[in-house]
Amino acid sequence: MDEELGGRMGAAQILGRGVRESPLLRQGFGFTMLLAIIGAAGRVVIPIVVQQAIDHGFVRDSVNMRVIAVLATVSSATIVATSLAQRAAVKRLGIRSEGALYELRVRVIEHIHRLSLADHNDERRGALVARVTSDVETLAEFFSWGGLAWILDGALMVIVAAVMLSYDWLLAIIALAVAAPLALVLRSVQRHLVDAYGKARGLNADFLGSVTELVTGAETLRAYGAGPVLASRTKLVAKQRADSFIRAGFIGAYLFPSGEVFSAFTVSAVIGVGVARGSAGGLTAGALVGFVFLTYRFLEPIAEFTEVLDQTQTAVAGMRRLLAVLDLPVGPPQALQPVALPDGPLSIDISDVTFGYRTRGEVGDDQPVLFNVSAHIPAGQQIALVGATGSGKTTLGRLLARLADPVAGQIRLGGVPLTHVSNEQLRQRLVVVPQEPFLFDDSIAANLEFALPGTSFADLERAVTALDLDDWLLTMPDGLLTRVGERGTQLSAGERQLVALLRASVADPDVLILDEATSSVDALTEVRMARALERLAQGRTIIAIAHRLSTAMRSDRVLVLEDGRLIEDGSHEQLLAAGGHYSQVFAAWVSSTS
Amino acid sequence: MIVADTALPRSRIERWRTAGQLVRSLVRVHPKPFIIAVSAAGVFALCTVASSVVLRWIIDHVIDPRFRAGHVATSTVLVGLGFIVGTGMVRAVAVVVRRGMAGVTRWRIAETLSGDIIDRLVAQPVSWHQLRASGELAARAGVDVDAAVDVISPLPYASSVVLLIAVSAVWLVYIDVPLGLFSIAVFPMLIALNLSYQHRVDRHFTAAQDHLGRLSAAVHESFEGVHVVKAFGAETRETQRLASIAADLRSARTSAVLVRASFDSALNAVPALANIGLIVLGAYRIRSGDLTVGELASMIYMFTLLVFPLRLIGFALSALPHSLAGWGRLREVLDAPLMPDPADSLVVAPPELGVSFRQVSFSFDADRPVLTDVSLDVARGSTVAVVGTTGGGKTTMLRLAAGLLSTSSGSVAVAGGDRSIVLQEAFLLGDTLRENIAFGSVFSDEQIWAALECAEGREFVAELPKGLDTQVGERGVSLSGGQRQRVALARALVRTPALLLLDDTTSALDPSTEARVVANLRSALSDTTVLMVASRPSTIALADRVVFLHDCSIAATGTHAELLESNETYRSLMEAFEVDREAITASLEAPERKDS
Ligand SMILES: Nc1ncnc2c1ncn2[C@@H]1O[C@H](COP(=O)(O)OP(=O)(O)OP(=O)(O)O)[C@@H](O)[C@H]1O
Ligand SMILES: Nc1ncnc2c1ncn2[C@@H]1O[C@H](COP(=O)(O)OP(=O)(O)OP(=O)(O)O)[C@@H](O)[C@H]1O
Ligand SMILES: [Mg+2]
Ligand SMILES: [Mg+2]
């Protein structure tokens, strides 16, 4: 999908844009190229020496040692000098391309961090990680080999052609004419090669995705005995992947020796014509032999080209995907001239907010999930947001945290439109706690400190006490230093939620949005914590999304969402009295619990 | 000093030995294409030598006579040209076969190896998986296999290079002994140059590989936790942290490039200088009449042909440490002893029982028990709620009954027939909804819709444009928390299991949906034994019996009402709701009074 975004751009355009995006690459590029060309010139020294030696050194059964000595000295010096030039060119290119890749990587990381959350979901994650790792790696490989080969070998072909022309223009033209069809062959086979590798890469991604599912879903797969079925499906993909790479490999294998095939014909043509003409046209034996060497040299890079062709395609595809990510609009844009939020408790104004997730993939789910939602929440009010599953509660929470901007309407925090609040300030003052919180693979303390780097251990302990969770912490084997495991899986689901709540309280925000944040916590702990929160809440605005209606009862006011519309708004008592949706739900709940 | 001197070669020798083992083990998997590739490489090497012979013949018998004597027989010319084209063609065919078959070898071995690893991953129980990071395990079947087999592709070529060097050495000496010896002396020099390059650059490559591994792990975690990163405005902080790893990678790579730049140019210069040496020496030999110009040119040609292959040996060698590391890592998975499947230690429960725990104890680490001495009999067809505090071991109990974990002591018995567990956090495949529910088995659409109906998921699935064929994941829709839970529930229900284990399955559902799901379960599952973790009284009230887990063991069992009577701790746990209940009843009475 990402590939389609930049899909209409040709390879050259993609590379061109890539280079434009990395100023470091262009720095001193002209001089580097000059050095590279000088370096490549070193590779025609031997054919020239052979020609000179045959024509002037070995004249008529006697050998002119003086000529040979001069030739040897001059050519040795040239070779040393051109090698040094090549070394300098490779160094310069290497340093710059590594620098450019570093910059690109950091830019992509930064950009992905700033993408809207609509572009971040479980399913997309692997792809985004791949952008920063494997896609940049394809470029790294290209720069360290393929790109260099294009430049050095390209320069070599040009220089060889020039030397050939200077020796004997007729032979040179014959050589070029015989070799020319090679370009056509390369072009047509190359297209198949590109397609074949494109297909293989697609299957490779499928394969890796399939293996990841096999590992992350290990427990569910085992519980349902579905492991073997999925394993055989994955193996089928592995087979298809192998097949497609083998096919692409064979196409590459046909292409690879095409340079040799053509050099066999070209050399024959050159020798044939040269011998037929004899010394009539001023041709010498040395020049003819030198010519043969030059012809081999001329077509030598073809093999390497076919080798780097796939690498180049991979790099172009990688670049294309990288550019596509960089082209994804970042999450809500930063406020240009941020307005400072007022101190103290903050009110929230939601006016006429409509929102839909961007269309993704084949399914058109760009219908709004929120329609014209309006509510004024005074500073310090405790709100309960209730509604059926899929009604848009989580989505509204995301909008309040400005993880995405409404399609229409506006949200104001403390009277300031969210679009005018700086990101730093917003994050300091407003925090969302989700239902399935994410913990980093580290200690509990490190996870808490993430909210406010530099918080002392004692302060973390105080935060635990403030939420009345000392008893719970005692059950952890190493207290705050307990490791939580990958994604927190060494804790129970409820324990993960507790850590996430603690983390939010360490940040000490003025607005707290709890999205089913205690759904797996036992009732006693929840109520104790809720009381503690209430104590802490003095002056804080809290929006609790909860299915336990006891939470709704305790709050100052209840908002009811249904299918993306705010259908009821009032205190618990008012809503019950109104006899609407909420009162029905509530009555059903009460009867089911008694 | 002495220690270092002796330690170095030994480790190098060891590495060669392990490299040999690696190659042998890999090739043994698919020897046939490998042998074909190596044979083609041999033909290629011989043709290469032959083409140099042809060049010499042409210079001495065609070009030289023509330019010195003025004429040459056309047939001689044609024979020479025929030889050039002939050797060129055979060489080309050999290259196609060599490269193609090397690819077949490489990819078939990768296919077989990753298949073995996948089988192994699937065969290992959950407890084995829990000890390992999932990202790393996935890398075993993917990147590590690819790294290990990378060593294969250049091998046929490398073997032909060895042959080429041997044959051409003989050929060079045969043409002219002093010149031949001179050129042969250059080969070890080039090889030594390659080895020393390899040795120097290794450190940087290894470092770069480490940094890259660190970077991908860190990037993965950072993107996975992007909600947290954003929630606390840590984007810049995280970017900086990742950037510093990327900077390490950059400097390791840059050092490698600098080393490479020097050696690359040396590898270009040395053969060229040797060529000049050949010409100078050759001049003496020609003067003394021991050598013809054609012979000299053919030697030079031979020499240039050898340079590229020799450099390729360097490439092949530089892939070696990488391959060895990948091989080592995937052996860890392949050689890890298969842990016993906990499901095998489940015993069959007597006919009247659905599930039964006998003095079951469990702990993740020895000094912290999760469950001790738990005994419980659940009558077949009954519904039992497991209640307990956060982290009290409820999920653990269900995993034991599902045969996902094995007890530290004691035994678990279950009724024959299907067991289905719905885990606390739903896992969905990036596949269609139908496949997510059928999950490897085959069910009719009616069965799937019926299960969805029971899980209260029919409505939202029917509203999707593609219904059951809707893709979940990267190429499809994102579901809300409650929607995911209901798909997972339908997956369990469609199997009409004998034992259904529900781990807080309705936690993400709103009360009215939950009430409907619970009612559906009641009516649909009359024969099914249900063991469910519940935290809301509404769900607990549904159960025939409640099991109260406290302090790692069963503190009490009985009906909800009985437990409220008999167990103080249970009462205090439920008190939260009871306190609320007073307020609830009070608030419910208020509007009712208004109505009347
Ligand atoms: N990232 C997303 N991209 C596209 N659609 C989404 C995304 N997240 C949610 N949706 C869709 O938007 C709708 C509202 O989802 P939301 O998560 O806001 O519901 P919710 O009220 O929080 O439900 P629940 O109680 O089940 O958590 C659902 O139909 C869901 O499928
Ligand atoms: N993989 C693990 N490694 C080590 N300890 C673990 C692991 N998984 C769970 N634990 C610990 O075992 C105890 C029991 O966990 P379990 O998941 O069974 O609790 P639970 O009763 O289901 O809690 P919750 O209501 O929060 O889901 C917890 O204290 C938890 O920290
Ligand atoms: Mg939600
Ligand atoms: Mg649990």
PDB file of N, CA and C and ligand atoms in Angstrom, chain A residues 475-477 489-496 520-522, chain B residues 130 364-365 368 370 388-397 399 424 503-504 533 549, ligand 2:
ATOM      1  N   THR A 475       3.300  -7.181  46.912  1.00  0.00           N
ATOM      2  CA  THR A 475       3.188  -8.508  46.301  1.00  0.00           C
ATOM      3  C   THR A 475       4.135  -8.678  45.113  1.00  0.00           C
ATOM      4  N   MET A 476       4.733  -7.609  44.687  1.00  0.00           N
ATOM      5  CA  MET A 476       5.688  -7.718  43.568  1.00  0.00           C
ATOM      6  C   MET A 476       7.026  -8.213  44.107  1.00  0.00           C
ATOM      7  N   PRO A 477       7.646  -9.196  43.447  1.00  0.00           N
ATOM      8  CA  PRO A 477       8.851  -9.808  44.020  1.00  0.00           C
ATOM      9  C   PRO A 477       9.956  -8.813  44.341  1.00  0.00           C
ATOM     10  N   THR A 489       4.341  -8.630  29.832  1.00  0.00           N
ATOM     11  CA  THR A 489       3.644  -9.914  29.944  1.00  0.00           C
ATOM     12  C   THR A 489       4.010 -10.713  31.186  1.00  0.00           C
ATOM     13  N   GLN A 490       5.007 -10.256  31.958  1.00  0.00           N
ATOM     14  CA  GLN A 490       5.266 -10.988  33.193  1.00  0.00           C
ATOM     15  C   GLN A 490       4.406 -10.477  34.339  1.00  0.00           C
ATOM     16  N   LEU A 491       3.549  -9.507  34.021  1.00  0.00           N
ATOM     17  CA  LEU A 491       2.571  -9.059  35.021  1.00  0.00           C
ATOM     18  C   LEU A 491       1.206  -9.561  34.585  1.00  0.00           C
ATOM     19  N   SER A 492       0.271  -9.612  35.518  1.00  0.00           N
ATOM     20  CA  SER A 492      -1.091  -9.960  35.112  1.00  0.00           C
ATOM     21  C   SER A 492      -1.712  -8.730  34.458  1.00  0.00           C
ATOM     22  N   ALA A 493      -2.831  -8.948  33.743  1.00  0.00           N
ATOM     23  CA  ALA A 493      -3.449  -7.852  32.990  1.00  0.00           C
ATOM     24  C   ALA A 493      -3.806  -6.684  33.912  1.00  0.00           C
ATOM     25  N   GLY A 494      -4.328  -6.996  35.082  1.00  0.00           N
ATOM     26  CA  GLY A 494      -4.712  -5.949  36.019  1.00  0.00           C
ATOM     27  C   GLY A 494      -3.491  -5.198  36.539  1.00  0.00           C
ATOM     28  N   GLU A 495      -2.424  -5.947  36.777  1.00  0.00           N
ATOM     29  CA  GLU A 495      -1.192  -5.305  37.261  1.00  0.00           C
ATOM     30  C   GLU A 495      -0.634  -4.336  36.220  1.00  0.00           C
ATOM     31  N   ARG A 496      -0.753  -4.712  34.962  1.00  0.00           N
ATOM     32  CA  ARG A 496      -0.298  -3.801  33.911  1.00  0.00           C
ATOM     33  C   ARG A 496      -1.099  -2.504  33.962  1.00  0.00           C
ATOM     34  N   SER A 520      -9.620  -4.417  34.176  1.00  0.00           N
ATOM     35  CA  SER A 520      -9.194  -5.730  34.655  1.00  0.00           C
ATOM     36  C   SER A 520      -8.739  -5.694  36.111  1.00  0.00           C
ATOM     37  N   VAL A 521      -8.971  -4.553  36.770  1.00  0.00           N
ATOM     38  CA  VAL A 521      -8.523  -4.449  38.154  1.00  0.00           C
ATOM     39  C   VAL A 521      -9.669  -4.893  39.050  1.00  0.00           C
ATOM     40  N   ASP A 522      -9.353  -5.623  40.125  1.00  0.00           N
ATOM     41  CA  ASP A 522     -10.446  -6.104  40.961  1.00  0.00           C
ATOM     42  C   ASP A 522     -11.165  -4.929  41.623  1.00  0.00           C
TER      43      ASP A 522
ATOM     44  N   GLN B 130       7.438 -18.072  26.462  1.00  0.00           N
ATOM     45  CA  GLN B 130       7.422 -16.961  27.411  1.00  0.00           C
ATOM     46  C   GLN B 130       8.820 -16.550  27.847  1.00  0.00           C
ATOM     47  N   PHE B 364       5.935 -19.301  38.912  1.00  0.00           N
ATOM     48  CA  PHE B 364       6.845 -18.947  37.814  1.00  0.00           C
ATOM     49  C   PHE B 364       8.276 -19.002  38.304  1.00  0.00           C
ATOM     50  N   ASP B 365       8.518 -18.445  39.527  1.00  0.00           N
ATOM     51  CA  ASP B 365       9.822 -18.679  40.137  1.00  0.00           C
ATOM     52  C   ASP B 365       9.616 -19.204  41.557  1.00  0.00           C
ATOM     53  N   ARG B 368       8.188 -17.551  44.780  1.00  0.00           N
ATOM     54  CA  ARG B 368       6.945 -16.779  44.795  1.00  0.00           C
ATOM     55  C   ARG B 368       5.810 -17.613  44.208  1.00  0.00           C
ATOM     56  N   VAL B 370       2.290 -18.842  42.886  1.00  0.00           N
ATOM     57  CA  VAL B 370       1.104 -18.178  42.360  1.00  0.00           C
ATOM     58  C   VAL B 370      -0.132 -18.927  42.844  1.00  0.00           C
ATOM     59  N   GLY B 388     -11.098 -13.152  42.214  1.00  0.00           N
ATOM     60  CA  GLY B 388      -9.907 -12.965  43.032  1.00  0.00           C
ATOM     61  C   GLY B 388      -9.345 -11.581  42.802  1.00  0.00           C
ATOM     62  N   THR B 389      -8.334 -11.245  43.556  1.00  0.00           N
ATOM     63  CA  THR B 389      -7.765  -9.915  43.413  1.00  0.00           C
ATOM     64  C   THR B 389      -6.863  -9.863  42.181  1.00  0.00           C
ATOM     65  N   THR B 390      -6.519  -8.685  41.805  1.00  0.00           N
ATOM     66  CA  THR B 390      -5.602  -8.467  40.687  1.00  0.00           C
ATOM     67  C   THR B 390      -4.299  -9.220  40.943  1.00  0.00           C
ATOM     68  N   GLY B 391      -3.874  -9.989  39.964  1.00  0.00           N
ATOM     69  CA  GLY B 391      -2.632 -10.744  40.131  1.00  0.00           C
ATOM     70  C   GLY B 391      -2.795 -11.931  41.047  1.00  0.00           C
ATOM     71  N   GLY B 392      -4.040 -12.342  41.279  1.00  0.00           N
ATOM     72  CA  GLY B 392      -4.283 -13.419  42.223  1.00  0.00           C
ATOM     73  C   GLY B 392      -4.111 -14.815  41.648  1.00  0.00           C
ATOM     74  N   GLY B 393      -3.886 -14.931  40.350  1.00  0.00           N
ATOM     75  CA  GLY B 393      -3.642 -16.252  39.771  1.00  0.00           C
ATOM     76  C   GLY B 393      -4.828 -16.806  39.004  1.00  0.00           C
ATOM     77  N   LYS B 394      -5.793 -15.975  38.674  1.00  0.00           N
ATOM     78  CA  LYS B 394      -6.986 -16.452  37.953  1.00  0.00           C
ATOM     79  C   LYS B 394      -6.620 -16.903  36.546  1.00  0.00           C
ATOM     80  N   THR B 395      -5.903 -16.032  35.841  1.00  0.00           N
ATOM     81  CA  THR B 395      -5.491 -16.382  34.487  1.00  0.00           C
ATOM     82  C   THR B 395      -4.648 -17.647  34.515  1.00  0.00           C
ATOM     83  N   THR B 396      -3.768 -17.734  35.503  1.00  0.00           N
ATOM     84  CA  THR B 396      -2.906 -18.900  35.627  1.00  0.00           C
ATOM     85  C   THR B 396      -3.741 -20.167  35.761  1.00  0.00           C
ATOM     86  N   MET B 397      -4.797 -20.104  36.562  1.00  0.00           N
ATOM     87  CA  MET B 397      -5.659 -21.264  36.763  1.00  0.00           C
ATOM     88  C   MET B 397      -6.284 -21.712  35.434  1.00  0.00           C
ATOM     89  N   ARG B 399      -5.140 -21.103  32.435  1.00  0.00           N
ATOM     90  CA  ARG B 399      -4.111 -21.638  31.542  1.00  0.00           C
ATOM     91  C   ARG B 399      -3.782 -23.073  31.905  1.00  0.00           C
ATOM     92  N   GLN B 424      -7.445 -13.161  27.937  1.00  0.00           N
ATOM     93  CA  GLN B 424      -7.809 -11.825  28.400  1.00  0.00           C
ATOM     94  C   GLN B 424      -7.600 -10.769  27.317  1.00  0.00           C
ATOM     95  N   ASP B 503     -11.558 -15.829  30.107  1.00  0.00           N
ATOM     96  CA  ASP B 503     -10.749 -14.999  31.000  1.00  0.00           C
ATOM     97  C   ASP B 503     -11.184 -13.544  30.876  1.00  0.00           C
ATOM     98  N   ASP B 504     -12.113 -13.148  31.687  1.00  0.00           N
ATOM     99  CA  ASP B 504     -12.555 -11.759  31.729  1.00  0.00           C
ATOM    100  C   ASP B 504     -12.972 -11.284  30.333  1.00  0.00           C
ATOM    101  N   VAL B 533     -13.323 -16.339  34.465  1.00  0.00           N
ATOM    102  CA  VAL B 533     -12.842 -15.314  35.373  1.00  0.00           C
ATOM    103  C   VAL B 533     -13.791 -14.139  35.239  1.00  0.00           C
ATOM    104  N   LEU B 549     -10.435 -17.066  44.902  1.00  0.00           N
ATOM    105  CA  LEU B 549      -8.994 -17.262  45.040  1.00  0.00           C
ATOM    106  C   LEU B 549      -8.428 -16.164  45.924  1.00  0.00           C
TER     107      LEU B 549
HETATM  108  N1  LIG C   2       5.147 -14.852  32.680  1.00  0.00           N
HETATM  109  C1  LIG C   2       5.191 -14.558  33.981  1.00  0.00           C
HETATM  110  N2  LIG C   2       6.371 -14.582  34.644  1.00  0.00           N
HETATM  111  C2  LIG C   2       6.420 -14.281  35.955  1.00  0.00           C
HETATM  112  N3  LIG C   2       5.369 -13.961  36.701  1.00  0.00           N
HETATM  113  C3  LIG C   2       4.170 -13.930  36.110  1.00  0.00           C
HETATM  114  C4  LIG C   2       4.025 -14.218  34.724  1.00  0.00           C
HETATM  115  N4  LIG C   2       2.716 -14.100  34.404  1.00  0.00           N
HETATM  116  C5  LIG C   2       2.071 -13.751  35.549  1.00  0.00           C
HETATM  117  N5  LIG C   2       2.952 -13.649  36.572  1.00  0.00           N
HETATM  118  C6  LIG C   2       2.615 -13.319  37.959  1.00  0.00           C
HETATM  119  O1  LIG C   2       1.780 -14.314  38.470  1.00  0.00           O
HETATM  120  C7  LIG C   2       0.749 -13.766  39.279  1.00  0.00           C
HETATM  121  C8  LIG C   2      -0.599 -14.289  38.804  1.00  0.00           C
HETATM  122  O2  LIG C   2      -0.876 -13.788  37.503  1.00  0.00           O
HETATM  123  P1  LIG C   2      -2.261 -14.019  36.772  1.00  0.00           P
HETATM  124  O3  LIG C   2      -2.118 -13.484  35.416  1.00  0.00           O
HETATM  125  O4  LIG C   2      -2.669 -15.442  36.921  1.00  0.00           O
HETATM  126  O5  LIG C   2      -3.227 -13.093  37.640  1.00  0.00           O
HETATM  127  P2  LIG C   2      -4.755 -12.798  37.428  1.00  0.00           P
HETATM  128  O6  LIG C   2      -5.444 -13.281  38.635  1.00  0.00           O
HETATM  129  O7  LIG C   2      -5.223 -13.295  36.142  1.00  0.00           O
HETATM  130  O8  LIG C   2      -4.758 -11.214  37.473  1.00  0.00           O
HETATM  131  P3  LIG C   2      -5.660 -10.185  36.650  1.00  0.00           P
HETATM  132  O9  LIG C   2      -6.962 -10.081  37.307  1.00  0.00           O
HETATM  133  O10 LIG C   2      -4.894  -8.904  36.792  1.00  0.00           O
HETATM  134  O11 LIG C   2      -5.734 -10.651  35.247  1.00  0.00           O
HETATM  135  C9  LIG C   2       0.882 -12.250  39.161  1.00  0.00           C
HETATM  136  O12 LIG C   2       1.426 -11.765  40.349  1.00  0.00           O
HETATM  137  C10 LIG C   2       1.833 -12.021  38.033  1.00  0.00           C
HETATM  138  O13 LIG C   2       2.696 -10.955  38.310  1.00  0.00           O
END
